PDB file of C-alpha atoms in Angstrom:
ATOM      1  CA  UNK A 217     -20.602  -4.011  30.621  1.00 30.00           C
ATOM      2  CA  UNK A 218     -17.608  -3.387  28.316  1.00 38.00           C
ATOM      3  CA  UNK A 219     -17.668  -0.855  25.607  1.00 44.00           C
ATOM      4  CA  UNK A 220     -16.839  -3.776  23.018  1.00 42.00           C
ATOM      5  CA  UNK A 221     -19.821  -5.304  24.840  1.00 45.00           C
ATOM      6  CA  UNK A 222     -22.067  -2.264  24.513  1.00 81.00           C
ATOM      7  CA  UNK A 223     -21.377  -1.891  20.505  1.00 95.00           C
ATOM      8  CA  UNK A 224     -23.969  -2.957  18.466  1.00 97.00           C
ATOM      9  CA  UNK A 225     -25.353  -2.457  14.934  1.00 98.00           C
ATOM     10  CA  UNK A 226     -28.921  -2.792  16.568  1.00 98.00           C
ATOM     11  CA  UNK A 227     -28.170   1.069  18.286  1.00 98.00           C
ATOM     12  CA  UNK A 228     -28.930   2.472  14.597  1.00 98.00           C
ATOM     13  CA  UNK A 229     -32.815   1.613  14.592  1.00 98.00           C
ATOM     14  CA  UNK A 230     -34.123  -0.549  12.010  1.00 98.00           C
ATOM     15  CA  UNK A 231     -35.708  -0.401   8.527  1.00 98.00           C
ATOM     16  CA  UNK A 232     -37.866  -3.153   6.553  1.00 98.00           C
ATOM     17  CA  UNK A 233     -37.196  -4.113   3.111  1.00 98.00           C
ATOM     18  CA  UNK A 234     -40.012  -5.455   0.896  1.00 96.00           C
ATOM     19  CA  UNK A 235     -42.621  -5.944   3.839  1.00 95.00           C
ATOM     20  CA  UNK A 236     -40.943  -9.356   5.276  1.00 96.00           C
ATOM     21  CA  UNK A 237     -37.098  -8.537   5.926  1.00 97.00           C
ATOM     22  CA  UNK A 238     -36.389  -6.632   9.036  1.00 98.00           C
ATOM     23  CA  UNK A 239     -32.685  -5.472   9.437  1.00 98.00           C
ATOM     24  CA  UNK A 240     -30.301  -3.335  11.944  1.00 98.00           C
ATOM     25  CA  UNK A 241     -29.543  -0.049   9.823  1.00 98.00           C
ATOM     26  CA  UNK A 242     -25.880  -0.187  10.123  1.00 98.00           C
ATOM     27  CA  UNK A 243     -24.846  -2.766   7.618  1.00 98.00           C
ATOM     28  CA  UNK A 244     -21.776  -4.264   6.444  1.00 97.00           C
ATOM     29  CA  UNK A 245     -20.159  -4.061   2.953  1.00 97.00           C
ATOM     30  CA  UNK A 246     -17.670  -7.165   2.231  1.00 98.00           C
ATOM     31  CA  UNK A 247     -15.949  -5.724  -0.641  1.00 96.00           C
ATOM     32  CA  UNK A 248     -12.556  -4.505   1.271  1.00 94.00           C
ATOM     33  CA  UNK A 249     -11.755  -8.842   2.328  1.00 97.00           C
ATOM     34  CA  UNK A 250     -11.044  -9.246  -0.993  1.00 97.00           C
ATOM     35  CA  UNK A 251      -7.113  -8.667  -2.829  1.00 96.00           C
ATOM     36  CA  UNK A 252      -5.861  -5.616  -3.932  1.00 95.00           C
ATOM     37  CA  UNK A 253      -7.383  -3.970  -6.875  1.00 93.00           C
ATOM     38  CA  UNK A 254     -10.850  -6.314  -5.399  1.00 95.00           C
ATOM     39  CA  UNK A 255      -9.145  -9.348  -7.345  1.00 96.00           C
ATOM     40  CA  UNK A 256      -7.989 -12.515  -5.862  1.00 97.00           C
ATOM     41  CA  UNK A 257      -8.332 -13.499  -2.544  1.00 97.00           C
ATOM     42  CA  UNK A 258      -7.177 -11.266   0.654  1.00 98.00           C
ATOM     43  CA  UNK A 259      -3.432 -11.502   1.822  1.00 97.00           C
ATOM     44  CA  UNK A 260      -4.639 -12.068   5.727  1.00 97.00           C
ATOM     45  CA  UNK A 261      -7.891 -14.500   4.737  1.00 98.00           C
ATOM     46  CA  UNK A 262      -8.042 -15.687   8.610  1.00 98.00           C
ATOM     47  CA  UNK A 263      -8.667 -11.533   9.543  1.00 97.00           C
ATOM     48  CA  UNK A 264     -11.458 -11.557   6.671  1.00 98.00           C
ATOM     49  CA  UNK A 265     -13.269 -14.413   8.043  1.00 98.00           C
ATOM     50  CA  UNK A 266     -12.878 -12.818  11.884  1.00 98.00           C
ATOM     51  CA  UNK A 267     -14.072  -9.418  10.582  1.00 98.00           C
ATOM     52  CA  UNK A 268     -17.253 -10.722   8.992  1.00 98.00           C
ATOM     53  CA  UNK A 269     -17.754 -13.021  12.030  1.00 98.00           C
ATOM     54  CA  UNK A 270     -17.271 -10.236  14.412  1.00 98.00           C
ATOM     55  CA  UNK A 271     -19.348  -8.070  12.312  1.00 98.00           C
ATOM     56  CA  UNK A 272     -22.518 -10.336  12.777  1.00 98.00           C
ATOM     57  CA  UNK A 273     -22.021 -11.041  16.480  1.00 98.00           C
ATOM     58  CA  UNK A 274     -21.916  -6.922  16.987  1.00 98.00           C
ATOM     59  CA  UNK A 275     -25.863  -6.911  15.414  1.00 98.00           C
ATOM     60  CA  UNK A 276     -25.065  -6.486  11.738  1.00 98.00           C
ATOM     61  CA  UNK A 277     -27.877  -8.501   9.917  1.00 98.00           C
ATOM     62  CA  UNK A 278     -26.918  -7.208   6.368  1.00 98.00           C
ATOM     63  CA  UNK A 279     -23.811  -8.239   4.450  1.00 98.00           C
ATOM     64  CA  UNK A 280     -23.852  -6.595   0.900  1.00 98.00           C
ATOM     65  CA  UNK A 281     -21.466  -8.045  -1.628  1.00 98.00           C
ATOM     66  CA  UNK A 282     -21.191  -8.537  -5.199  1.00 98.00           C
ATOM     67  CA  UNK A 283     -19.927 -11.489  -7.588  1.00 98.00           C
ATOM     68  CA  UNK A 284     -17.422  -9.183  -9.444  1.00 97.00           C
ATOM     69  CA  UNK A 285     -15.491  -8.772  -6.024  1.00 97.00           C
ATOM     70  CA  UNK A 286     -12.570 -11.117  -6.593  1.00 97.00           C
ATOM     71  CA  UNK A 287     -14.608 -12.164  -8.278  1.00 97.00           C
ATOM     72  CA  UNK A 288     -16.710 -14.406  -6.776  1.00 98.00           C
ATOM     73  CA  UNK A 289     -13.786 -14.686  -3.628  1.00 98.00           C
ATOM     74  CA  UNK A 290     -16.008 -12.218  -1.288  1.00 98.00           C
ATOM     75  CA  UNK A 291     -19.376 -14.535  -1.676  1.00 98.00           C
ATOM     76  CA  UNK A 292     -17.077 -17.693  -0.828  1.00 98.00           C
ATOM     77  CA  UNK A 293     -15.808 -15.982   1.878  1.00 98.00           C
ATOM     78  CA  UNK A 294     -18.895 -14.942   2.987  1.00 98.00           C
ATOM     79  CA  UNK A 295     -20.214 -18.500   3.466  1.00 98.00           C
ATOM     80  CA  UNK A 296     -17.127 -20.383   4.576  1.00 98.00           C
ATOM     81  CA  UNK A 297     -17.322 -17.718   7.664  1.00 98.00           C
ATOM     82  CA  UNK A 298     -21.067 -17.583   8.057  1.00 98.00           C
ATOM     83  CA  UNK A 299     -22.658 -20.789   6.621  1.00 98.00           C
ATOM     84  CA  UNK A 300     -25.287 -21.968   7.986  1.00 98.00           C
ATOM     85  CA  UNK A 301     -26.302 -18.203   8.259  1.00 98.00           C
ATOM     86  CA  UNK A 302     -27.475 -16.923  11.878  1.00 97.00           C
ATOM     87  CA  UNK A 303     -31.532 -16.116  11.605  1.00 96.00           C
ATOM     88  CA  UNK A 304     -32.270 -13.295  10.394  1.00 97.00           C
ATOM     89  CA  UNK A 305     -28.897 -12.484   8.481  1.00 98.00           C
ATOM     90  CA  UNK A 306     -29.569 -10.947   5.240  1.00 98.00           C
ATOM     91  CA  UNK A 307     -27.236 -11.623   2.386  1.00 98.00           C
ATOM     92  CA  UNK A 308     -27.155  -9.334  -0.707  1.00 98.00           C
ATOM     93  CA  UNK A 309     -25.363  -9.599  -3.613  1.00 98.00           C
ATOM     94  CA  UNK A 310     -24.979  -7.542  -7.154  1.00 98.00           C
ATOM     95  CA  UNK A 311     -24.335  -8.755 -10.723  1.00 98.00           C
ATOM     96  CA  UNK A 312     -23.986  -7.205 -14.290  1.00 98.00           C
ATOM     97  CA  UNK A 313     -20.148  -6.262 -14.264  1.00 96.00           C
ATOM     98  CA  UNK A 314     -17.611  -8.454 -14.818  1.00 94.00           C
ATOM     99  CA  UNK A 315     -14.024  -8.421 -13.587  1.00 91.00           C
ATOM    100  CA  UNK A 316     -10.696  -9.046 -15.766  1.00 90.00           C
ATOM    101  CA  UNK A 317      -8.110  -7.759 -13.442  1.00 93.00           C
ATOM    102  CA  UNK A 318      -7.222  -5.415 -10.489  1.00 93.00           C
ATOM    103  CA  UNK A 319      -9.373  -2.666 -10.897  1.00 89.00           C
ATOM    104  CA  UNK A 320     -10.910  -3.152 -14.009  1.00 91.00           C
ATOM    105  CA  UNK A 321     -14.840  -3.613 -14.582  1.00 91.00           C
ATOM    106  CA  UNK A 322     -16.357  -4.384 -17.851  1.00 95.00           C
ATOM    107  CA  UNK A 323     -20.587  -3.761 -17.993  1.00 97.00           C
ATOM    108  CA  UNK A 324     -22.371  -7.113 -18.812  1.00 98.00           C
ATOM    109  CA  UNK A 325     -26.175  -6.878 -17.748  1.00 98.00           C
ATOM    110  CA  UNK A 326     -27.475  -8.729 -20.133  1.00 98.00           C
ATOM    111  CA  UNK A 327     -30.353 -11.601 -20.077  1.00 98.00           C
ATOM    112  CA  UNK A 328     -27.894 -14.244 -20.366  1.00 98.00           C
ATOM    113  CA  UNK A 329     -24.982 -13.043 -18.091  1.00 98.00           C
ATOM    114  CA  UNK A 330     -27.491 -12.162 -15.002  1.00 98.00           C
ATOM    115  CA  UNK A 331     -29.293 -15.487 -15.427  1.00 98.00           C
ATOM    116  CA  UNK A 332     -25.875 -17.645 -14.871  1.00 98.00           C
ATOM    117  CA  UNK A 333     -24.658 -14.446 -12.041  1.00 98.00           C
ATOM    118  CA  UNK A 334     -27.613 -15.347  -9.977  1.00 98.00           C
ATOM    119  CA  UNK A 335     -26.891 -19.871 -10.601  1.00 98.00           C
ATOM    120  CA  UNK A 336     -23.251 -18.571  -9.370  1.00 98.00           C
ATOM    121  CA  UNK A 337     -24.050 -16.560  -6.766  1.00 98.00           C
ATOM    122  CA  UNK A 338     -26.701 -18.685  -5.280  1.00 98.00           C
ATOM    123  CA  UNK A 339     -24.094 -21.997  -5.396  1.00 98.00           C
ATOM    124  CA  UNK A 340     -21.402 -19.382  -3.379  1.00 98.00           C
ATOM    125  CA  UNK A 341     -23.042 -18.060  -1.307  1.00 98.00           C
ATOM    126  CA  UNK A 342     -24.886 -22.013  -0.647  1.00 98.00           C
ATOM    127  CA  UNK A 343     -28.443 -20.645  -0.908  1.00 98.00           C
ATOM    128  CA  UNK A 344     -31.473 -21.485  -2.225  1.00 98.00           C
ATOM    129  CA  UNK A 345     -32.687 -18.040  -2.716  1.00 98.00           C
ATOM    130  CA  UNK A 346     -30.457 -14.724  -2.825  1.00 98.00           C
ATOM    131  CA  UNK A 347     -32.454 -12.399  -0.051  1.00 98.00           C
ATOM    132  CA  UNK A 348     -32.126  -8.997  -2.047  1.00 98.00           C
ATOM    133  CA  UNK A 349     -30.504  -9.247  -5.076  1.00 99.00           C
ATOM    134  CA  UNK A 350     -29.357  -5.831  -7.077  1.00 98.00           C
ATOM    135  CA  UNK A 351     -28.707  -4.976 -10.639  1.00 98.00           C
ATOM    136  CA  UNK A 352     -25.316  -3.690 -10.227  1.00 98.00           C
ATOM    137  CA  UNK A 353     -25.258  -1.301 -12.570  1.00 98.00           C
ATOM    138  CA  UNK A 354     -27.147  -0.393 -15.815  1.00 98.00           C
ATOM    139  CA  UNK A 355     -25.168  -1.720 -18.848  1.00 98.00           C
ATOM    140  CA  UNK A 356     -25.447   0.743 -22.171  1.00 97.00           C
ATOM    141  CA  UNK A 357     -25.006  -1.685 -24.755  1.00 98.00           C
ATOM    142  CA  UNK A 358     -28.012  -3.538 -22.903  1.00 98.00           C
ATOM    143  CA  UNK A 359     -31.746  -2.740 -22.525  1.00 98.00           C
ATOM    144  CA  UNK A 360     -32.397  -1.493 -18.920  1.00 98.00           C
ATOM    145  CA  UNK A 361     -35.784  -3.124 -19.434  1.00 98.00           C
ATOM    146  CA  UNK A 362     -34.600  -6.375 -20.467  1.00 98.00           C
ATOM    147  CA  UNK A 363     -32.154  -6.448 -17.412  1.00 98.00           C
ATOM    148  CA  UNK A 364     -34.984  -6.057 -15.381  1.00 98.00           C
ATOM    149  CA  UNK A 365     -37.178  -8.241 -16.697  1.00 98.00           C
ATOM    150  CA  UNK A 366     -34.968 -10.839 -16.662  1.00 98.00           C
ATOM    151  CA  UNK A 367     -34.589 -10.113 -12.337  1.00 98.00           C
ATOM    152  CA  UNK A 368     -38.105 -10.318 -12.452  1.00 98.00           C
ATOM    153  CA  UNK A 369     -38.363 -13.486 -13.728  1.00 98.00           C
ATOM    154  CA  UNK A 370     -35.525 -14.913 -11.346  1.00 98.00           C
ATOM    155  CA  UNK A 371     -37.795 -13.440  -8.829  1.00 98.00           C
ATOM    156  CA  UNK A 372     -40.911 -15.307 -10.665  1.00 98.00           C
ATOM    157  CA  UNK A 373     -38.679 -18.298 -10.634  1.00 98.00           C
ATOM    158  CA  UNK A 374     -37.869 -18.112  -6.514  1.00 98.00           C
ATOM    159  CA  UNK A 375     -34.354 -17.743  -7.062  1.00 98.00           C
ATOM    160  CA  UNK A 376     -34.413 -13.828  -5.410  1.00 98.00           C
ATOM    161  CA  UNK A 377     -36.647 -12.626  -3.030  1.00 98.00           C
ATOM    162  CA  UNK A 378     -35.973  -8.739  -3.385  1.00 98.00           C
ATOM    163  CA  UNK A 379     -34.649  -7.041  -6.320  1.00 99.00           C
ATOM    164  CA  UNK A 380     -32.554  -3.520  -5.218  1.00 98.00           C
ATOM    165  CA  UNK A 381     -30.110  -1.314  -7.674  1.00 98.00           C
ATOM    166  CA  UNK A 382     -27.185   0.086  -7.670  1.00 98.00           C
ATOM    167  CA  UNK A 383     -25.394   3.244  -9.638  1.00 97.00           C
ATOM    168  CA  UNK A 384     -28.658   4.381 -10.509  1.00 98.00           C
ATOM    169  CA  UNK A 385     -30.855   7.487 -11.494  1.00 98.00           C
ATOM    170  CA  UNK A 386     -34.271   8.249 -10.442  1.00 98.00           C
ATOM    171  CA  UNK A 387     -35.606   7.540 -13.948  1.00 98.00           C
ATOM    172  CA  UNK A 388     -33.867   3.726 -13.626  1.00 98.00           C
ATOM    173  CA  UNK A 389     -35.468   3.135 -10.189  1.00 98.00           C
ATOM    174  CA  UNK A 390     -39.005   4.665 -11.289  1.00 98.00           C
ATOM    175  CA  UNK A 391     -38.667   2.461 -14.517  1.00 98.00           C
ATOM    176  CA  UNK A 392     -37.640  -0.638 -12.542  1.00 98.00           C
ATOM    177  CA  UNK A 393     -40.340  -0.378 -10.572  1.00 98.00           C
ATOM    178  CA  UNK A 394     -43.156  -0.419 -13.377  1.00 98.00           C
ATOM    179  CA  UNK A 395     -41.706  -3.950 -13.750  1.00 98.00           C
ATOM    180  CA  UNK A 396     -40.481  -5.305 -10.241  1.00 98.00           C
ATOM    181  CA  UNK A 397     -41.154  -4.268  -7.321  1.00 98.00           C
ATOM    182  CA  UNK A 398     -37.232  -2.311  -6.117  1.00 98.00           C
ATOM    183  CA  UNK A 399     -36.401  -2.460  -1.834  1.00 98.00           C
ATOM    184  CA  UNK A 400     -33.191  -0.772  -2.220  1.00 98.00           C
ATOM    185  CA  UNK A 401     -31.014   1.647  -4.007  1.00 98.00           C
ATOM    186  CA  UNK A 402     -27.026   1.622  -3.693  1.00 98.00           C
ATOM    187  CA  UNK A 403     -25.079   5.114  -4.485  1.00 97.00           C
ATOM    188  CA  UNK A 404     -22.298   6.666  -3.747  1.00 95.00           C
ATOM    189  CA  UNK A 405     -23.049   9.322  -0.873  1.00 95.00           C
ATOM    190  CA  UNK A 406     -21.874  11.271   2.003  1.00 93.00           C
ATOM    191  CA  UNK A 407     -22.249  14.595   4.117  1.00 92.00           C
ATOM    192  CA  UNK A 408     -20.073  15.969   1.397  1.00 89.00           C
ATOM    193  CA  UNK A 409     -20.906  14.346  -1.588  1.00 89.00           C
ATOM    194  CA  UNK A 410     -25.083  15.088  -1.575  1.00 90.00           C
ATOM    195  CA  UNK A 411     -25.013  14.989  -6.073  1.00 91.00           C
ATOM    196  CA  UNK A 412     -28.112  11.883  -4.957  1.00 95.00           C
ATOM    197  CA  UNK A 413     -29.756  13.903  -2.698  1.00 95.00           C
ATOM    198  CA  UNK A 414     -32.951  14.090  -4.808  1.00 97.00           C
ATOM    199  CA  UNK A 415     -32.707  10.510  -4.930  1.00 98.00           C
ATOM    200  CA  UNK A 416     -32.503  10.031  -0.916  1.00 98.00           C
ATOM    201  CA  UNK A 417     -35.485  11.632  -0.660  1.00 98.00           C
ATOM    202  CA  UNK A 418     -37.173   9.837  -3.729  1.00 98.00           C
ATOM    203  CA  UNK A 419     -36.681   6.303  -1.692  1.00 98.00           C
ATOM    204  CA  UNK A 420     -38.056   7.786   1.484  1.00 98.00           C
ATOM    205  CA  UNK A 421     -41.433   8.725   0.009  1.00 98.00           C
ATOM    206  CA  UNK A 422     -41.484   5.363  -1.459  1.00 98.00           C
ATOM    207  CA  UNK A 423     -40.007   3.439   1.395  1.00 97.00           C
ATOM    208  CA  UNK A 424     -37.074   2.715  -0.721  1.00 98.00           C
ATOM    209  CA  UNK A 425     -33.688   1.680   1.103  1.00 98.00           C
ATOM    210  CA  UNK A 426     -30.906   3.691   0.775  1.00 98.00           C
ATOM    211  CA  UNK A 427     -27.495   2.165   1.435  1.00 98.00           C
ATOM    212  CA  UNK A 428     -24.671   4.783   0.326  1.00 97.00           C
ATOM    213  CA  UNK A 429     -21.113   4.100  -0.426  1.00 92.00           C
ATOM    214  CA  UNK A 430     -18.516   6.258  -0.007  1.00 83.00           C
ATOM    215  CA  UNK A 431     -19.349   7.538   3.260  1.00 77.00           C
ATOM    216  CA  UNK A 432     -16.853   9.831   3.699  1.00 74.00           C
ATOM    217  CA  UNK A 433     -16.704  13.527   2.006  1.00 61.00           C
ATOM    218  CA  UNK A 434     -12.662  13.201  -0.186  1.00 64.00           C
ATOM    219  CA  UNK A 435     -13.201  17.174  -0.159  1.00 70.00           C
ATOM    220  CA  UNK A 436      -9.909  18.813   2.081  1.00 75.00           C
ATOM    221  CA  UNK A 437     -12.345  21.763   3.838  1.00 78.00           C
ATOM    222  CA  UNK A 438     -14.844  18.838   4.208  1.00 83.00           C
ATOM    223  CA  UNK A 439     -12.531  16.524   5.874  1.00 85.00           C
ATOM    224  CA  UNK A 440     -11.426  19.529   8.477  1.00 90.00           C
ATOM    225  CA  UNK A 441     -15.039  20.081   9.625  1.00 91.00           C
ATOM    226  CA  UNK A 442     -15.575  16.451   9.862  1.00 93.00           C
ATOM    227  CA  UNK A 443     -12.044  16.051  12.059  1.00 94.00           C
ATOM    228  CA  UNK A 444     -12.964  18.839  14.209  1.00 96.00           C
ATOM    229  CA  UNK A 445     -16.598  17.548  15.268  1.00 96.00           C
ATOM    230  CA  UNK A 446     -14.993  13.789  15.657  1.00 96.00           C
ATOM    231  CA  UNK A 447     -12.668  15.433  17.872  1.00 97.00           C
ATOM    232  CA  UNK A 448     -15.289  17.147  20.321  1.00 97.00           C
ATOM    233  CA  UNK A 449     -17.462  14.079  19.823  1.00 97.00           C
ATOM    234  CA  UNK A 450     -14.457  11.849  21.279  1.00 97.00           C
ATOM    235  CA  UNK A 451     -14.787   9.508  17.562  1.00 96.00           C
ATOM    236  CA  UNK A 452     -13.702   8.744  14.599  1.00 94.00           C
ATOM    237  CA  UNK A 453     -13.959  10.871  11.573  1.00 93.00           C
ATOM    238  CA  UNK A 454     -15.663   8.048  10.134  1.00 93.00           C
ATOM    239  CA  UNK A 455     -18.063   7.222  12.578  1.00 96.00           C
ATOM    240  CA  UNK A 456     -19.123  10.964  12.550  1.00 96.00           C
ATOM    241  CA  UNK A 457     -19.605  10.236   9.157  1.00 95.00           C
ATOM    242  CA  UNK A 458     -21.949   7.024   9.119  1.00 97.00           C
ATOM    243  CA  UNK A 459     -23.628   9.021  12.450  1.00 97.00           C
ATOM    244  CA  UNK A 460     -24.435  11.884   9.859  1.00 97.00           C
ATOM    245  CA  UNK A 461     -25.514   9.402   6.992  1.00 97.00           C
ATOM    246  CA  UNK A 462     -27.539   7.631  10.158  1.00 98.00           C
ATOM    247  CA  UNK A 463     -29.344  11.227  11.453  1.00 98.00           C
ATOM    248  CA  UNK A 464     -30.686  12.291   7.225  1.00 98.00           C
ATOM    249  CA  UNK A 465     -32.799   9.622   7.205  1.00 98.00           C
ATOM    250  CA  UNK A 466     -34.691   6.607   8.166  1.00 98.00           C
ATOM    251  CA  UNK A 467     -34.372   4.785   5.220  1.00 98.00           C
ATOM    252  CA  UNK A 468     -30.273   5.485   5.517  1.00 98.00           C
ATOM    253  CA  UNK A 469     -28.627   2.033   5.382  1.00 98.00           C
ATOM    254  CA  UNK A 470     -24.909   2.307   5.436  1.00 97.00           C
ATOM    255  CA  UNK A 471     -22.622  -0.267   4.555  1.00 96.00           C
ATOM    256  CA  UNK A 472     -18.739   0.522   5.892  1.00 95.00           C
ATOM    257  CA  UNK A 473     -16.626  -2.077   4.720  1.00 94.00           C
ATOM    258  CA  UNK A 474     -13.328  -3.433   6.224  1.00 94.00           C
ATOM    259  CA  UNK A 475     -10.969  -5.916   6.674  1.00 94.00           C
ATOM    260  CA  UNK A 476     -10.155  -5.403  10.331  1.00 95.00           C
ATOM    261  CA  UNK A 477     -11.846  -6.663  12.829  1.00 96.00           C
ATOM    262  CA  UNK A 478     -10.668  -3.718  15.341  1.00 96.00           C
ATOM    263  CA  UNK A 479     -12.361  -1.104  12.327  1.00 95.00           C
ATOM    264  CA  UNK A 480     -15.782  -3.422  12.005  1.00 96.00           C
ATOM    265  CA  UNK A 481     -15.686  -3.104  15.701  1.00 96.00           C
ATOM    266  CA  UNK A 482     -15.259   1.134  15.245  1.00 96.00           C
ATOM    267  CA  UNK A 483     -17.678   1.480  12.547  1.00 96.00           C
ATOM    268  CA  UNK A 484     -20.193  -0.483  14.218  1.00 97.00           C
ATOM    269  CA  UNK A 485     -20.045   1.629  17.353  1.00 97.00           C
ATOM    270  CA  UNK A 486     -21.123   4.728  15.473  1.00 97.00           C
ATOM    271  CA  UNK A 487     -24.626   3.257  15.761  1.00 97.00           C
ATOM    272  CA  UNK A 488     -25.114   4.701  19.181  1.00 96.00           C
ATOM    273  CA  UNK A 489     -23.508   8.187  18.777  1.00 97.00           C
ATOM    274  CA  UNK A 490     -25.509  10.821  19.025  1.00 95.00           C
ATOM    275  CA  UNK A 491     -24.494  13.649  16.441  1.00 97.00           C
ATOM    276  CA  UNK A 492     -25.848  17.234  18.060  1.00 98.00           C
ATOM    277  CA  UNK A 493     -28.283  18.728  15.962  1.00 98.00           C
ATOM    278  CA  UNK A 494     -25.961  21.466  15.551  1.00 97.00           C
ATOM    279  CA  UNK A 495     -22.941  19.282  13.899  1.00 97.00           C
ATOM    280  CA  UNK A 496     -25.465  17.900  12.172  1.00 97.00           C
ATOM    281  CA  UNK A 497     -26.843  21.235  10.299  1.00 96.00           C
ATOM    282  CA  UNK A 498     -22.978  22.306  10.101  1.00 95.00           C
ATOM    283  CA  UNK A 499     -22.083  18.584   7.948  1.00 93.00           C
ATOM    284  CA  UNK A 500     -25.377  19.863   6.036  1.00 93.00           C
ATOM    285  CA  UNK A 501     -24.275  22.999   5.222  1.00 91.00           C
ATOM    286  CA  UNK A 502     -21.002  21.550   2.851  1.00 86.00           C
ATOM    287  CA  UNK A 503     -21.849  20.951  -0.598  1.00 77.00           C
ATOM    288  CA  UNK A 504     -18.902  20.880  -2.924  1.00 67.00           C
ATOM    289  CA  UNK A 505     -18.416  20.203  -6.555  1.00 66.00           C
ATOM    290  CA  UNK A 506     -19.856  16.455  -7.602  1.00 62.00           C
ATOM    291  CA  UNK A 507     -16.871  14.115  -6.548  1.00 57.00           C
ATOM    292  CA  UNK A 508     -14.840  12.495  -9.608  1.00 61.00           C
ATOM    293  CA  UNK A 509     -12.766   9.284  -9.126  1.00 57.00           C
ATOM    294  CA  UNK A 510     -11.062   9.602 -12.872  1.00 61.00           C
ATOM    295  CA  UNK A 511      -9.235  12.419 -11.370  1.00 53.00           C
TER     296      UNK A 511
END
């Protein structure tokens, strides 16, 4: 058997979300196929569609995307490369920002803004109901509660199945759940970047996905340790990385995105490395300032 053979998101173990959807824990996060600044479609679209092929034929059952990336290009692409989906493929998708240019996001969670993000996302992605659908992130100028309630009601309605978050505190996700049942939280996290820590462990008493973002530590000292271990380990500094993210918990869903199918291929394979229990406790041991991405 070839290594390319060998690689497969299945390696990582699995973890059930909601009761009913069972999923390999090394996911896939389709925001990178997307332009620059995550507006307008990807230069190379032919490499997007082979990466998120190639990601699902190496085990990964869970794509996570959003309608603000592109906007709405990364759900198209999703089901021009996928549709019909494979059984057992779990799509999820976020709403409540908007886009208006490269880089820029604008909050919009309200009642009427999810309702039509959910019609939209559910005619892209050519669905009938979204598998796990997450609150993006909480909007100020909007009532957390009435966000919720109104993914409740979609829920009520059939239109989602699961209801996650994302860019949340443990307050949101303990008052979420008082009105909807949550499977899934999405924050940024790392070996290096543990400000969510509390909340990690929050999920796995409750049996709460965690899918991070930012799996990599942007701290210099950080990044040495991490190059040092991926060098004895014979891997990348990112699959040491995910391997760490993999070893802190069961309820540890990564989602390393890409648009390369040679890097979906590399991420994927850091299902099956083994990270020593002693690089382990030393990725532990960094805890630098909270990261901040205004600079």
């Amino acid at each position: 058997m070839s290594q390319t053979q060998a690689i497969s998101a299945a390696a990582a173990g699995t973890i059930t979300l909601g009761g009913d959807l069972t999923v390999n824990r090394l996911g896939y996060g389709a925001m990178r196929i997307t332009g620059k600044g995550i507006w307008g479609p990807p230069e190379d679209k032919a490499a997007a569609l082979a990466t998120l092929r190639r990601a699902v034929e190496l085990g990964v059952n869970l794509i996570d995307t959003a309608d603000s990336y592109g906007p709405n290009i990364s759900e198209e692409l999703i089901a021009e490369a996928l549709y019909p989906y494979p059984a057992g493929v779990v799509v999820a998708t976020k709403g409540g920002w908007e886009r208006c240019g490269p880089g820029q996001w604008l909050h919009n969670a309200s009642p009427k803004h999810l309702t039509a993000a959910v019609e939209g996302s559910l005619k892209r992605l050519r669905v009938d109901r979204i598998d796990v659908y997450q609150l993006h992130v909480p909007d100020p100028a909007v009532s957390y509660d009435a966000s919720m309630e109104t993914l409740a009601k979609l829920r009520e309605q059939g239109k989602i199945r699961h209801v996650g978050l994302s860019n949340v505190t443990q307050e949101h996700v303990e008052r979420g759940r008082k009105i909807v049942p949550i499977v899934s939280v999405q924050n940024r996290y790392s070996f290096a970047d543990r400000e969510w820590d509390y909340l990690v462990n929050y999920c796995e008493q409750h049996g709460i996905a965690f899918m991070p973002w930012a799996p990599l530590g942007q701290n210099r000292k950080a990044l040495e340790i991490l190059e040092r271990i991926a060098k004895e380990l014979g891997a990348t500094t990112l699959q040491v990385g995910l391997a760490w993210l993999l070893k802190r918990s069961k309820i540890m869903l990564p989602i390393p995105g890409t648009s390369s199918p040679a890097h979906v291929e590399e991420n994927i394979a850091a299902a099956g490395l083994e990270l020593p229990d002693a690089a382990f406790k030393e990725l532990s041991s960094i805890n630098p300032p909270p990261v901040s991405y205004r600079g």
